[in-house]
């Protein structure tokens, strides 16, 4: 960071609070903004209220979490950050002189048990500079601290934290140059799941007007019996210790036991239907599209999402029986799905075909289904497929791989194994073709090419998707309707 490009520390007033801001290369950054604090400071499971203006900012921390299961792809940046149960923080970037600009709010993923918006991976400076937008990244409670109420009930505190952050943004973002009436809520993976669910929630109506979902997983919320089964495992792993006072390490160890128990069968601790913020019908896309309070959707997935999750499964451990078992359990017409996969990957191992099957079921087909239902409900949707391949053996175009290109900050991902050996000039070219699609959507709900042309929206009569590959941007037909079990 050169001294010539960096301005002295400035201060920005929003309401009664005064925030410290830094300026670098035409972008103001405001870090560690408190968006809420517990109504009961002594209760780690308390709901949030507005933050005190006397404590407007804090040093960067992340919510308690164990090392992420995708660190083999992403690298150590998140694991190196200090942790705190009081990490109700967001970061803001805005162009110098910003006024009434569109706002992009980004929610990180992490399977509901890890992640943070303020890790260096999600530096929003370039998006703010190039998009003429205010960019905000958000932390929210994770794992048991964000999913239970401390006495055995489902609380969805992580979702409620995000709702509080969106409320704070709506009330205060104008002071940082943003237009509270032009907010795009974006998320990746678990963050996309939360962004999607909040797009249905009446409590969030008016807090954002469009939604961008990157790698939205098809993941119905737990029902009461499923949640109880997981909670009982969690409580047993704690050995009877009360959740309200158990050390953080004990909570994380108990979470790990739940995850281990559900390995190969789905997620351990995750959101449950609560009849209020998270509806039981959330993954009924037809009903969800009718309930959405947004005016446009951007839906993106990568070619090989599931490669990120199946890396630990030895190639030799997957044979025809295992592949057939997955197809039979997850597709209404498994022979049709098998035929499609064999035609697309004729010489692949059964392990690679399992990656394809899981990527289809959990991500790619779900994106197409949601785009179709949204379009039928009068909500224009843009479907995007990221097809750039990592140079890491066996990774393909995995879950998370588009993120460095999306934020355009390769230097902040320099220790990410998934980018090892990736040519710098190719990275820059791909990133420069991906960002405008998101930034156009943030500006006015229309994803755009680098030349400013509108990307085709999803048309149920002629379903197609927009592609980003190493050789350029284009369009392609969507996968056939393979009848996934839902």
GROMACS .gro file of C-alpha atoms in nm, residues 19 30-38 48-49 51-52 55-65 81-93 105-108 115-119 122 135-142 158 160-166 168-169:
model
   66
   19UNK     CA    1  -1.684   0.562   1.263
   30UNK     CA    2  -1.485   0.112   0.742
   31UNK     CA    3  -1.396  -0.206   0.930
   32UNK     CA    4  -1.535  -0.376   1.236
   33UNK     CA    5  -1.870  -0.196   1.243
   34UNK     CA    6  -2.096  -0.327   1.519
   35UNK     CA    7  -2.443  -0.392   1.378
   36UNK     CA    8  -2.595  -0.528   1.698
   37UNK     CA    9  -2.538  -0.646   2.052
   38UNK     CA   10  -2.713  -0.897   2.276
   48UNK     CA   11  -2.981  -0.881   1.927
   49UNK     CA   12  -3.074  -0.519   1.968
   51UNK     CA   13  -2.553  -0.143   1.904
   52UNK     CA   14  -2.445   0.120   2.147
   55UNK     CA   15  -1.894   0.121   2.095
   56UNK     CA   16  -1.935   0.161   1.719
   57UNK     CA   17  -1.638  -0.050   1.608
   58UNK     CA   18  -1.422  -0.338   1.721
   59UNK     CA   19  -1.108  -0.521   1.612
   60UNK     CA   20  -1.160  -0.792   1.353
   61UNK     CA   21  -1.273  -1.125   1.501
   62UNK     CA   22  -1.479  -1.419   1.377
   63UNK     CA   23  -1.738  -1.627   1.557
   64UNK     CA   24  -1.608  -1.945   1.726
   65UNK     CA   25  -1.549  -2.227   1.480
   81UNK     CA   26  -0.823  -1.499   1.266
   82UNK     CA   27  -0.898  -1.440   1.636
   83UNK     CA   28  -1.235  -1.568   1.755
   84UNK     CA   29  -1.498  -1.408   1.975
   85UNK     CA   30  -1.860  -1.472   2.069
   86UNK     CA   31  -1.911  -1.097   2.024
   87UNK     CA   32  -1.825  -1.081   1.655
   88UNK     CA   33  -2.143  -0.902   1.544
   89UNK     CA   34  -1.947  -0.709   1.286
   90UNK     CA   35  -1.969  -0.592   0.928
   91UNK     CA   36  -1.719  -0.422   0.696
   92UNK     CA   37  -1.802  -0.148   0.445
   93UNK     CA   38  -1.629  -0.027   0.127
  105UNK     CA   39  -2.443  -0.707   0.098
  106UNK     CA   40  -2.248  -1.035   0.095
  107UNK     CA   41  -2.303  -1.329   0.330
  108UNK     CA   42  -2.020  -1.587   0.350
  115UNK     CA   43  -1.696  -1.875   0.783
  116UNK     CA   44  -1.672  -1.500   0.830
  117UNK     CA   45  -1.743  -1.193   0.622
  118UNK     CA   46  -1.431  -1.011   0.738
  119UNK     CA   47  -1.171  -1.269   0.636
  122UNK     CA   48  -1.390  -1.101   0.086
  135UNK     CA   49  -2.011  -0.321  -0.056
  136UNK     CA   50  -2.087  -0.471   0.287
  137UNK     CA   51  -1.976  -0.808   0.425
  138UNK     CA   52  -2.140  -0.959   0.735
  139UNK     CA   53  -2.050  -1.197   1.019
  140UNK     CA   54  -2.325  -1.405   1.180
  141UNK     CA   55  -2.339  -1.665   1.458
  142UNK     CA   56  -2.239  -2.019   1.364
  158UNK     CA   57  -2.767  -1.681   1.265
  160UNK     CA   58  -3.179  -1.334   1.296
  161UNK     CA   59  -2.830  -1.183   1.321
  162UNK     CA   60  -2.838  -1.126   0.945
  163UNK     CA   61  -3.181  -0.969   0.975
  164UNK     CA   62  -3.044  -0.732   1.239
  165UNK     CA   63  -2.747  -0.649   1.013
  166UNK     CA   64  -2.982  -0.573   0.723
  168UNK     CA   65  -2.875  -0.162   1.059
  169UNK     CA   66  -2.773  -0.124   0.694
   0.00000   0.00000   0.00000
